[in-house]
Amino acid sequence: MSGLGVLEAPTRSPVVKEHVLSVMNSVRAKNPNEPEFHQAVQEVLETLSPVLERHPEYRSARILERIVEPERVLMFRVAWMDDQGQVQVNRGFRIQMNSAIGPYKGGLRFHPSVNLGILKFLAFEQVFKNSLTTLPMGGGKGGSDFDPKGKSDNEVMRFCQSFMTELSRHIGPDTDVPAGDIGVGGREIGYLFGQYRRLRNEFSGVLTGKGLGWGGSLIRPEATGYGCVYFAAEMLKTRKQSLEGKVCLVSGSGNVSQYTVEKLLDLGARPVTLSDSNGVIYDAAGIDREKLAWVMELKNSKRGRIMEYADRFKSAKFIPADPSLDHNPLWDLNADCAFPSATQNEINGRDAANLVKRGVTLVAEGANMPTTLDGVKVFLDSGLMYGPAKAANAGGVATSGLEMSQNSMRLSWTREEVDDRLHKIMIAIHQACETTAEKFGAPGHLVIGANIAGFLKVADAMMDQGLA
Ligand code: NDP
């Protein structure tokens, strides 16, 4: 089989190598046509060899074979009526991947590209990420191939109501607690929560990312972006540097991107790009607070396109997306740091090489699996500071965990209190990745650190709980 060996962690054991290879082969055979799921599993399995070498009991308990198999996969029809009175049909999903350390937790994605393989990759990643947060949360993910773009509020509401009518049978505050992701923001969470409450006749913390007046947590909207920047600041500290004055590339222009830019500004950096699926805006003068406020209004209220930024601000130029290119021009600009915050596989091997060539010395992943395996290898070989998604973007789900705690206690913490907890969690995650990488013979390798630290807690819980 191809591919193994890209990120391989140090191991001398042929038995372990054989074991990892056979699990990977079986994942490919049992889950055909799911390349993103294969990629996510491969990245984790390749880094676990040192653990499997030290802990043969995980091998005999077949932890790897079990951890790659979702506990439950739900797939369902979502029929709804559009504004013209036409019936529309979409497909809904919820992947309940692993609940060994807590209720399933992970976002819902509404995007036309959504399919089973993409959600399985996201659910698999979520298991390790949630474990890293130090909070008791299992891993799950869900969504639909529904595209909220261009739909009226009423259409989005009818879709969400139909989607939740089925999903409500499978979730609950102690079972499975979904949140937002691409295409699911405050508006969608509101409609989903309203329908759940109506169907179940209960007001509970069944979703996170709720509005502040009805159980939401302060800082939850900001958390993924803020957390990613806190993580980047920790990486820089290891080299006695800070974000002050650093020129930063940010992709996407949604939730994660907006709050990444906000926190970068707080810490004195100069963000110069944003993007969406139509292209990139490059503002060499910097995206300041006034421009960011304009982007937030454009994206969150007017639901416009990022190209409009270049009409409004003359210091910026718009580079339209060109699918015929083998690289993204966004990653071919001079900068110090990069924050991919749009979607999976948005940085390929060529993009990664361009970033290195352009002087980038830090990459912190706000999006999930934004870099292909080839790209990750380029980053690791170049020696730049690389913060993998599972660790760098865990602030979102960590703050969702804090929202769940507040809901259970029926109280609300202040903005400062939640932000302080988020900051401390990101510092702890960075520390855990560093220490674990060192302990397993790969100092500074945060991919190995994140994967092993996330894996150990889940694997031990699975061992303790017997065959399940
Ligand atoms: P949003 O829907 O708010 O924004 C997504 C942004 O990415 C938009 O600008 C969108 O552009 C762009 N985008 C999405 N898909 C594509 C694509 N196929 N090609 C080009 N651009 C694309 O989502 P979020 O900001 O919430 O999520 C962004 C990333 O962060 C995702 O990978 C998500 O899984 C990850 N993440 C999010 C968390 C959260 O708390 N929200 C937590 C952890 C990770 P367009 O409008 O044109 O589609």
Coordinates of C-alpha atoms and ligand atoms in Angstrom, one line a residue:
M1 CA 0.0 0.0 0.0
S2 CA 1.1 3.6 -0.6
G3 CA 1.5 6.6 1.6
L4 CA 2.7 5.2 5.0
G5 CA 5.9 6.8 6.0
V6 CA 5.1 10.4 5.3
L7 CA 5.1 11.6 8.9
E8 CA 6.3 8.4 10.5
A9 CA 7.2 8.6 14.2
P10 CA 10.4 6.9 15.4
T11 CA 10.0 3.1 15.8
R12 CA 12.3 0.2 15.5
S13 CA 9.7 -2.5 15.8
P14 CA 8.7 -4.3 12.7
V15 CA 5.7 -5.8 14.5
V16 CA 4.3 -2.3 15.3
K17 CA 5.0 -1.2 11.7
E18 CA 3.1 -4.3 10.4
H19 CA 0.2 -3.7 12.8
V20 CA -0.2 0.0 11.8
L21 CA 0.0 -1.0 8.1
S22 CA -2.6 -3.7 8.4
V23 CA -5.1 -1.4 10.2
M24 CA -4.5 1.3 7.6
N25 CA -5.1 -1.3 4.8
S26 CA -8.3 -2.4 6.4
V27 CA -9.5 1.2 6.8
R28 CA -9.0 1.7 3.1
A29 CA -10.7 -1.5 2.1
K30 CA -13.7 -1.1 4.4
N31 CA -14.3 2.6 3.7
P32 CA -13.9 3.0 -0.1
N33 CA -14.3 6.4 -1.7
E34 CA -13.6 8.3 1.5
P35 CA -10.1 9.9 0.8
E36 CA -10.4 12.5 3.6
F37 CA -11.1 9.8 6.2
H38 CA -8.2 7.8 5.0
Q39 CA -6.0 10.9 5.2
A40 CA -7.0 11.7 8.7
V41 CA -6.6 8.2 10.0
Q42 CA -3.2 7.8 8.2
E43 CA -1.9 11.0 9.8
V44 CA -2.8 9.7 13.3
L45 CA -1.7 6.1 12.9
E46 CA 1.7 7.0 11.5
T47 CA 2.5 8.9 14.6
L48 CA 1.4 6.3 17.2
S49 CA 4.2 3.8 16.7
P50 CA 6.2 4.8 19.8
V51 CA 3.1 4.4 22.0
L52 CA 2.2 1.0 20.5
E53 CA 5.8 -0.1 21.1
R54 CA 5.7 0.8 24.8
H55 CA 2.1 -0.5 25.3
P56 CA 1.6 -3.9 23.7
E57 CA -1.6 -4.2 25.6
Y58 CA -3.2 -1.6 23.3
R59 CA -2.3 -3.9 20.4
S60 CA -3.8 -7.0 22.0
A61 CA -7.0 -5.1 23.0
R62 CA -7.2 -4.0 19.3
I63 CA -7.6 -0.3 20.3
L64 CA -6.5 0.9 16.8
E65 CA -9.0 -1.4 15.1
R66 CA -11.8 -0.1 17.4
I67 CA -10.9 3.6 17.4
V68 CA -11.2 3.9 13.6
E69 CA -14.7 2.4 13.6
P70 CA -17.5 4.9 14.5
E71 CA -19.7 3.7 17.4
R72 CA -22.7 4.7 15.3
V73 CA -23.4 6.4 11.9
L74 CA -26.7 8.0 11.3
M75 CA -27.8 9.0 7.8
F76 CA -31.2 10.4 7.0
R77 CA -33.5 12.2 4.6
V78 CA -34.2 15.8 5.1
A79 CA -37.2 17.0 3.1
W80 CA -38.2 20.7 3.2
M81 CA -40.1 23.2 1.2
D82 CA -38.5 26.2 -0.5
D83 CA -40.0 29.7 -0.9
Q84 CA -41.5 28.7 -4.3
G85 CA -43.4 25.9 -2.7
Q86 CA -41.1 23.2 -4.3
V87 CA -40.1 20.2 -2.2
Q88 CA -36.3 19.9 -1.7
V89 CA -34.5 16.8 -0.5
N90 CA -31.1 16.8 1.3
R91 CA -29.1 14.2 3.2
G92 CA -28.4 14.5 6.9
F93 CA -25.7 12.8 8.9
R94 CA -24.4 12.4 12.4
I95 CA -21.3 10.4 13.1
Q96 CA -21.0 9.3 16.8
M97 CA -17.4 8.3 16.7
N98 CA -16.3 7.7 20.3
S99 CA -17.9 8.3 23.7
A100 CA -15.2 6.7 26.0
I101 CA -14.4 9.9 27.8
G102 CA -17.7 11.8 27.5
P103 CA -20.8 12.5 25.5
Y104 CA -20.3 12.9 21.7
K105 CA -19.3 16.5 20.9
G106 CA -18.6 18.1 17.6
G107 CA -20.1 20.5 15.1
L108 CA -22.6 20.4 12.3
R109 CA -21.5 21.4 8.8
F110 CA -23.9 22.6 6.1
H111 CA -22.1 22.7 2.8
P112 CA -22.7 21.2 -0.6
S113 CA -19.5 19.2 -0.4
V114 CA -20.5 17.4 2.7
N115 CA -20.5 13.6 2.4
L116 CA -20.0 10.6 4.7
G117 CA -16.2 10.5 4.3
I118 CA -15.7 14.2 5.1
L119 CA -17.8 13.9 8.2
K120 CA -16.0 10.7 9.3
F121 CA -12.6 12.5 9.0
L122 CA -14.0 15.4 11.0
A123 CA -15.5 13.1 13.7
F124 CA -12.2 11.1 13.9
E125 CA -10.1 14.3 14.4
Q126 CA -12.6 15.5 16.9
V127 CA -12.0 12.5 19.2
F128 CA -8.4 13.4 19.7
K129 CA -9.0 17.1 19.8
N130 CA -11.6 16.8 22.5
S131 CA -9.4 14.6 24.5
L132 CA -6.6 17.2 24.3
T133 CA -8.9 19.9 25.8
T134 CA -8.7 18.2 29.2
L135 CA -12.5 18.3 29.3
P136 CA -14.8 15.2 29.4
M137 CA -16.0 15.1 25.8
G138 CA -16.2 12.3 23.3
G139 CA -16.1 12.9 19.5
G140 CA -18.8 13.3 16.9
K141 CA -19.6 15.4 13.8
G142 CA -22.6 15.8 11.5
G143 CA -24.2 18.0 8.9
S144 CA -25.8 18.0 5.5
D145 CA -25.1 18.7 1.9
F146 CA -27.6 21.6 2.2
D147 CA -26.1 25.0 1.1
P148 CA -27.3 27.9 3.2
K149 CA -25.7 30.3 0.6
G150 CA -28.4 32.2 -1.3
K151 CA -31.3 30.8 0.8
S152 CA -33.7 33.0 2.6
D153 CA -33.9 33.0 6.4
N154 CA -37.3 31.2 6.1
E155 CA -35.8 28.5 3.9
V156 CA -32.9 28.0 6.3
M157 CA -35.4 27.8 9.2
R158 CA -37.5 25.2 7.4
F159 CA -34.5 23.1 6.6
C160 CA -33.1 23.3 10.2
Q161 CA -36.5 22.3 11.6
S162 CA -36.7 19.2 9.3
F163 CA -33.1 18.3 10.0
M164 CA -33.6 18.5 13.8
T165 CA -36.9 16.6 13.7
E166 CA -34.8 13.5 12.9
L167 CA -31.6 14.4 14.7
S168 CA -33.5 15.0 18.0
R169 CA -34.0 11.3 18.4
H170 CA -30.3 10.7 18.7
I171 CA -28.9 13.6 20.7
G172 CA -29.3 15.0 24.3
P173 CA -27.3 17.0 26.8
D174 CA -25.7 13.8 28.2
T175 CA -25.6 11.8 24.9
D176 CA -24.5 14.0 22.1
V177 CA -24.1 17.8 22.0
P178 CA -23.7 19.3 18.5
A179 CA -22.4 22.8 17.7
G180 CA -21.6 24.9 14.6
D181 CA -19.1 24.5 11.8
I182 CA -19.0 25.6 8.2
G183 CA -22.4 27.0 7.2
V184 CA -23.8 26.7 10.8
G185 CA -23.5 29.8 12.8
G186 CA -25.8 31.6 15.4
R187 CA -28.8 31.8 13.1
E188 CA -28.8 28.0 12.3
I189 CA -28.1 27.0 15.9
G190 CA -31.1 29.2 16.9
Y191 CA -33.5 27.4 14.5
L192 CA -32.1 24.0 15.5
F193 CA -32.5 24.7 19.2
G194 CA -36.0 26.0 18.8
Q195 CA -37.1 22.9 17.1
Y196 CA -35.4 20.6 19.6
R197 CA -37.1 22.4 22.5
R198 CA -40.5 22.2 20.8
L199 CA -40.1 18.5 20.1
R200 CA -38.8 17.4 23.5
N201 CA -40.6 20.0 25.6
E202 CA -37.4 20.7 27.5
F203 CA -34.9 23.5 27.7
S204 CA -31.4 21.9 28.0
G205 CA -27.8 22.4 26.9
V206 CA -28.3 20.1 23.9
L207 CA -26.4 22.4 21.5
T208 CA -23.6 24.8 22.0
G209 CA -23.0 28.1 20.3
K210 CA -26.4 29.3 21.5
G211 CA -27.4 32.9 21.8
L212 CA -26.4 34.8 24.9
G213 CA -30.0 35.3 26.1
W214 CA -30.8 31.5 25.9
G215 CA -28.0 29.6 27.4
G216 CA -25.0 30.6 25.2
S217 CA -21.6 31.4 26.6
L218 CA -19.7 34.6 26.2
I219 CA -16.6 34.1 24.0
R220 CA -17.9 31.0 22.3
P221 CA -18.1 32.8 18.9
E222 CA -14.6 34.1 19.3
A223 CA -13.1 30.9 20.8
T224 CA -11.7 29.0 17.8
G225 CA -10.0 32.1 16.3
Y226 CA -8.8 33.4 19.7
G227 CA -7.6 30.0 20.8
C228 CA -5.6 29.5 17.6
V229 CA -3.8 32.8 18.1
Y230 CA -3.1 31.9 21.7
F231 CA -1.6 28.6 20.5
A232 CA 0.5 30.5 18.0
A233 CA 1.8 32.8 20.7
E234 CA 2.8 29.8 22.8
M235 CA 4.7 28.3 19.8
L236 CA 6.5 31.6 19.3
K237 CA 7.4 31.8 23.0
T238 CA 9.5 28.7 22.6
R239 CA 11.7 30.7 20.3
K240 CA 11.5 33.8 22.5
Q241 CA 9.4 35.6 19.9
S242 CA 5.9 37.2 19.9
L243 CA 3.2 38.2 17.4
E244 CA 4.1 41.9 17.7
G245 CA 4.7 43.2 14.2
K246 CA 4.3 39.9 12.4
V247 CA 2.7 39.9 9.0
C248 CA 0.0 37.2 8.9
L249 CA -1.9 35.4 6.1
V250 CA -5.4 34.3 7.1
S251 CA -7.7 32.3 4.8
G252 CA -11.5 32.1 4.9
S253 CA -13.7 35.0 6.1
G254 CA -16.1 33.1 8.3
N255 CA -16.3 32.6 12.1
V256 CA -12.7 31.3 12.6
S257 CA -11.0 33.8 10.3
Q258 CA -12.8 36.9 11.7
Y259 CA -11.8 36.2 15.3
T260 CA -8.3 35.1 14.3
V261 CA -7.9 38.5 12.7
E262 CA -9.4 40.2 15.9
K263 CA -6.9 38.5 18.2
L264 CA -4.0 39.1 15.9
L265 CA -4.8 42.8 16.1
D266 CA -5.0 42.6 19.9
L267 CA -1.5 41.1 20.0
G268 CA 0.0 43.7 17.6
A269 CA 0.3 41.6 14.4
R270 CA -0.7 42.7 10.9
P271 CA -3.2 40.4 9.2
V272 CA -3.1 41.1 5.4
T273 CA -5.5 38.6 3.7
L274 CA -8.9 37.0 3.9
S275 CA -10.7 34.8 1.3
D276 CA -13.8 32.9 0.4
S277 CA -14.6 30.4 -2.4
N278 CA -14.5 33.2 -5.0
G279 CA -11.0 34.4 -4.2
V280 CA -8.6 36.3 -2.0
I281 CA -8.3 39.9 -0.8
Y282 CA -4.7 41.1 -0.1
D283 CA -4.5 44.3 1.8
A284 CA -0.8 45.1 2.3
A285 CA -1.7 48.0 4.5
G286 CA -3.2 45.6 7.0
I287 CA -6.8 44.7 7.9
D288 CA -7.4 47.0 10.9
R289 CA -10.3 47.0 13.4
E290 CA -12.4 49.3 11.2
K291 CA -12.0 47.1 8.2
L292 CA -12.6 44.0 10.3
A293 CA -15.9 45.4 11.6
W294 CA -16.9 46.1 7.9
V295 CA -16.1 42.4 7.0
M296 CA -18.1 41.1 9.9
E297 CA -21.1 43.2 8.8
L298 CA -20.6 42.0 5.2
K299 CA -20.3 38.3 6.1
N300 CA -22.6 37.9 9.1
S301 CA -25.4 40.2 8.2
K302 CA -25.4 41.1 4.5
R303 CA -24.0 37.6 3.6
G304 CA -21.9 39.2 0.9
R305 CA -18.7 38.1 -0.9
I306 CA -15.2 39.0 0.2
M307 CA -14.4 40.5 -3.3
E308 CA -16.5 43.5 -2.2
Y309 CA -13.7 44.4 0.3
A310 CA -11.4 45.5 -2.6
D311 CA -14.1 47.9 -3.9
R312 CA -14.5 49.4 -0.4
F313 CA -10.8 49.6 0.6
K314 CA -8.5 50.8 -2.2
S315 CA -5.4 49.5 -0.4
A316 CA -6.6 46.0 -1.2
K317 CA -6.5 43.9 -4.4
F318 CA -8.8 41.0 -5.2
I319 CA -7.3 37.8 -6.6
P320 CA -10.1 35.7 -8.1
A321 CA -10.0 31.9 -7.4
D322 CA -8.7 30.0 -10.4
P323 CA -9.3 26.2 -10.1
S324 CA -7.0 25.5 -13.1
L325 CA -4.0 26.6 -10.9
D326 CA -2.0 23.9 -9.0
H327 CA -1.6 26.3 -6.1
N328 CA -3.4 29.0 -4.2
P329 CA -2.0 32.5 -4.6
L330 CA -2.9 33.3 -1.0
W331 CA -0.1 31.1 0.1
D332 CA 2.4 32.8 -2.3
L333 CA 2.7 36.1 -0.5
N334 CA 5.5 37.4 1.7
A335 CA 4.6 36.9 5.4
D336 CA 5.8 35.7 8.8
C337 CA 2.9 33.5 9.9
A338 CA 0.0 31.7 8.2
F339 CA -3.5 30.8 9.7
P340 CA -5.4 28.6 7.3
S341 CA -9.0 29.0 8.5
A342 CA -11.3 28.0 5.6
T343 CA -11.5 24.3 4.9
Q344 CA -9.7 20.9 4.5
N345 CA -6.8 20.5 2.1
E346 CA -6.5 24.2 1.3
I347 CA -2.7 23.9 1.4
N348 CA -1.0 21.3 -0.8
G349 CA 2.7 20.4 -1.1
R350 CA 3.3 23.3 -3.6
D351 CA 1.5 25.8 -1.4
A352 CA 3.5 24.6 1.6
A353 CA 6.7 25.1 -0.3
N354 CA 5.6 28.6 -1.4
L355 CA 4.9 29.5 2.2
V356 CA 8.4 28.4 3.3
K357 CA 9.9 30.3 0.3
R358 CA 8.0 33.4 1.2
G359 CA 9.5 33.5 4.7
V360 CA 6.7 32.1 6.8
T361 CA 8.1 30.6 10.0
L362 CA 4.8 29.7 11.8
V363 CA 1.6 27.9 10.6
A364 CA -1.3 27.5 13.0
E365 CA -4.3 25.6 11.7
G366 CA -7.7 27.2 12.5
A367 CA -9.4 25.0 9.9
N368 CA -9.6 21.2 10.3
M369 CA -7.0 19.3 8.3
P370 CA -6.2 22.3 6.0
T371 CA -2.9 20.8 4.9
T372 CA -2.4 17.7 2.8
L373 CA 0.0 15.1 4.0
D374 CA 2.6 16.2 1.5
G375 CA 2.2 19.8 2.7
V376 CA 2.7 18.7 6.4
K377 CA 5.9 16.9 5.4
V378 CA 7.2 20.1 3.7
F379 CA 6.4 22.1 6.9
L380 CA 8.1 19.5 9.2
D381 CA 11.1 19.2 7.0
S382 CA 11.6 22.9 6.8
G383 CA 11.7 23.2 10.6
L384 CA 9.0 25.9 10.8
M385 CA 6.7 26.1 13.8
Y386 CA 3.7 23.9 12.8
G387 CA 0.6 23.9 15.0
P388 CA -1.7 21.1 13.8
A389 CA -5.4 21.6 13.8
K390 CA -6.3 19.1 16.5
A391 CA -4.3 21.2 19.0
A392 CA -4.4 24.7 17.5
N393 CA -8.2 25.0 16.9
A394 CA -9.3 23.1 20.0
G395 CA -10.3 26.4 21.6
G396 CA -13.7 26.2 20.0
V397 CA -14.8 22.9 21.3
A398 CA -13.1 23.7 24.7
T399 CA -15.3 26.7 25.1
S400 CA -18.3 24.6 24.0
G401 CA -17.3 22.4 26.9
L402 CA -17.4 25.5 29.2
E403 CA -20.8 26.4 27.8
M404 CA -22.0 22.8 28.7
S405 CA -20.7 23.3 32.3
Q406 CA -22.4 26.7 32.6
N407 CA -25.7 25.2 31.3
S408 CA -25.5 22.3 33.8
M409 CA -24.8 24.7 36.7
R410 CA -27.4 27.1 35.3
L411 CA -25.1 30.1 35.6
S412 CA -23.1 32.3 33.3
W413 CA -19.5 33.2 33.6
T414 CA -18.2 36.7 32.7
R415 CA -16.4 37.4 29.4
E416 CA -13.1 37.7 31.3
E417 CA -13.6 34.4 33.1
V418 CA -14.3 32.4 30.0
D419 CA -11.5 34.1 28.0
D420 CA -9.1 33.4 30.9
R421 CA -10.1 29.7 31.0
L422 CA -9.8 29.4 27.2
H423 CA -6.3 31.0 27.3
K424 CA -5.2 28.6 30.1
I425 CA -6.6 25.6 28.2
M426 CA -4.7 26.6 25.0
I427 CA -1.5 27.0 27.1
A428 CA -2.1 23.6 28.6
I429 CA -2.7 22.0 25.2
H430 CA 0.5 23.4 23.8
Q431 CA 2.4 22.2 26.9
A432 CA 0.9 18.7 26.6
C433 CA 1.9 18.5 23.0
E434 CA 5.4 19.6 23.7
T435 CA 5.9 17.3 26.7
T436 CA 4.4 14.3 25.0
A437 CA 6.5 14.8 21.8
E438 CA 9.6 15.0 23.9
K439 CA 8.7 11.9 26.0
F440 CA 8.1 9.9 22.9
G441 CA 11.4 10.8 21.3
A442 CA 10.4 13.6 18.9
P443 CA 11.0 17.0 20.6
G444 CA 9.2 19.9 19.0
H445 CA 7.1 17.6 16.7
L446 CA 3.6 18.9 17.7
V447 CA 1.8 16.5 15.3
I448 CA 3.2 13.5 17.2
G449 CA 2.7 15.3 20.5
A450 CA -1.0 16.1 19.8
N451 CA -1.9 12.7 18.4
I452 CA -0.3 10.7 21.1
A453 CA -1.5 12.9 24.0
G454 CA -5.1 12.8 22.5
F455 CA -4.9 9.1 21.9
L456 CA -3.6 8.0 25.3
K457 CA -6.6 9.4 27.3
V458 CA -9.1 7.8 25.0
A459 CA -7.2 4.5 24.7
D460 CA -6.9 4.2 28.5
A461 CA -10.6 4.9 29.0
M462 CA -11.4 2.2 26.4
M463 CA -9.1 -0.3 28.2
D464 CA -10.8 0.5 31.6
Q465 CA -14.3 0.1 30.2
G466 CA -13.8 -3.3 28.6
L467 CA -15.0 -4.4 25.2
A468 CA -17.5 -1.8 23.8
Ligands
NDP1 P1 -17.7 29.5 8.2 O1 -18.8 28.9 7.5 O2 -18.0 30.6 9.2 O3 -16.6 30.1 7.2 C1 -16.0 29.2 6.3 C2 -15.1 30.1 5.4 O4 -14.3 29.2 4.6 C3 -15.9 30.9 4.4 O5 -15.2 32.1 4.1 C4 -16.0 30.0 3.2 O6 -16.2 30.7 2.0 C5 -14.7 29.3 3.2 N1 -14.8 28.0 2.6 C6 -15.5 27.0 3.1 N2 -15.5 25.9 2.2 C7 -14.7 26.3 1.2 C8 -14.2 25.7 0.1 N3 -14.5 24.4 -0.2 N4 -13.4 26.4 -0.7 C9 -13.0 27.7 -0.4 N5 -13.4 28.3 0.7 C10 -14.2 27.7 1.5 O7 -17.0 28.3 9.0 P2 -16.0 28.3 10.2 O8 -15.2 29.6 10.2 O9 -16.8 28.0 11.4 O10 -15.0 27.1 9.9 C11 -13.8 27.2 9.1 C12 -12.9 26.0 9.4 O11 -12.6 26.0 10.8 C13 -13.5 24.7 9.0 O12 -12.5 23.8 8.6 C14 -14.1 24.2 10.4 O13 -14.2 22.8 10.4 C15 -13.0 24.7 11.3 N6 -13.3 24.8 12.7 C16 -14.4 25.6 13.1 C17 -14.7 25.7 14.4 C18 -15.8 26.6 14.9 O14 -15.9 26.7 16.1 N7 -16.6 27.2 14.1 C19 -14.0 24.9 15.4 C20 -12.8 24.2 14.9 C21 -12.5 24.1 13.6 P3 -17.6 30.6 1.2 O15 -18.5 31.5 2.0 O16 -17.3 31.1 -0.2 O17 -18.0 29.2 1.3

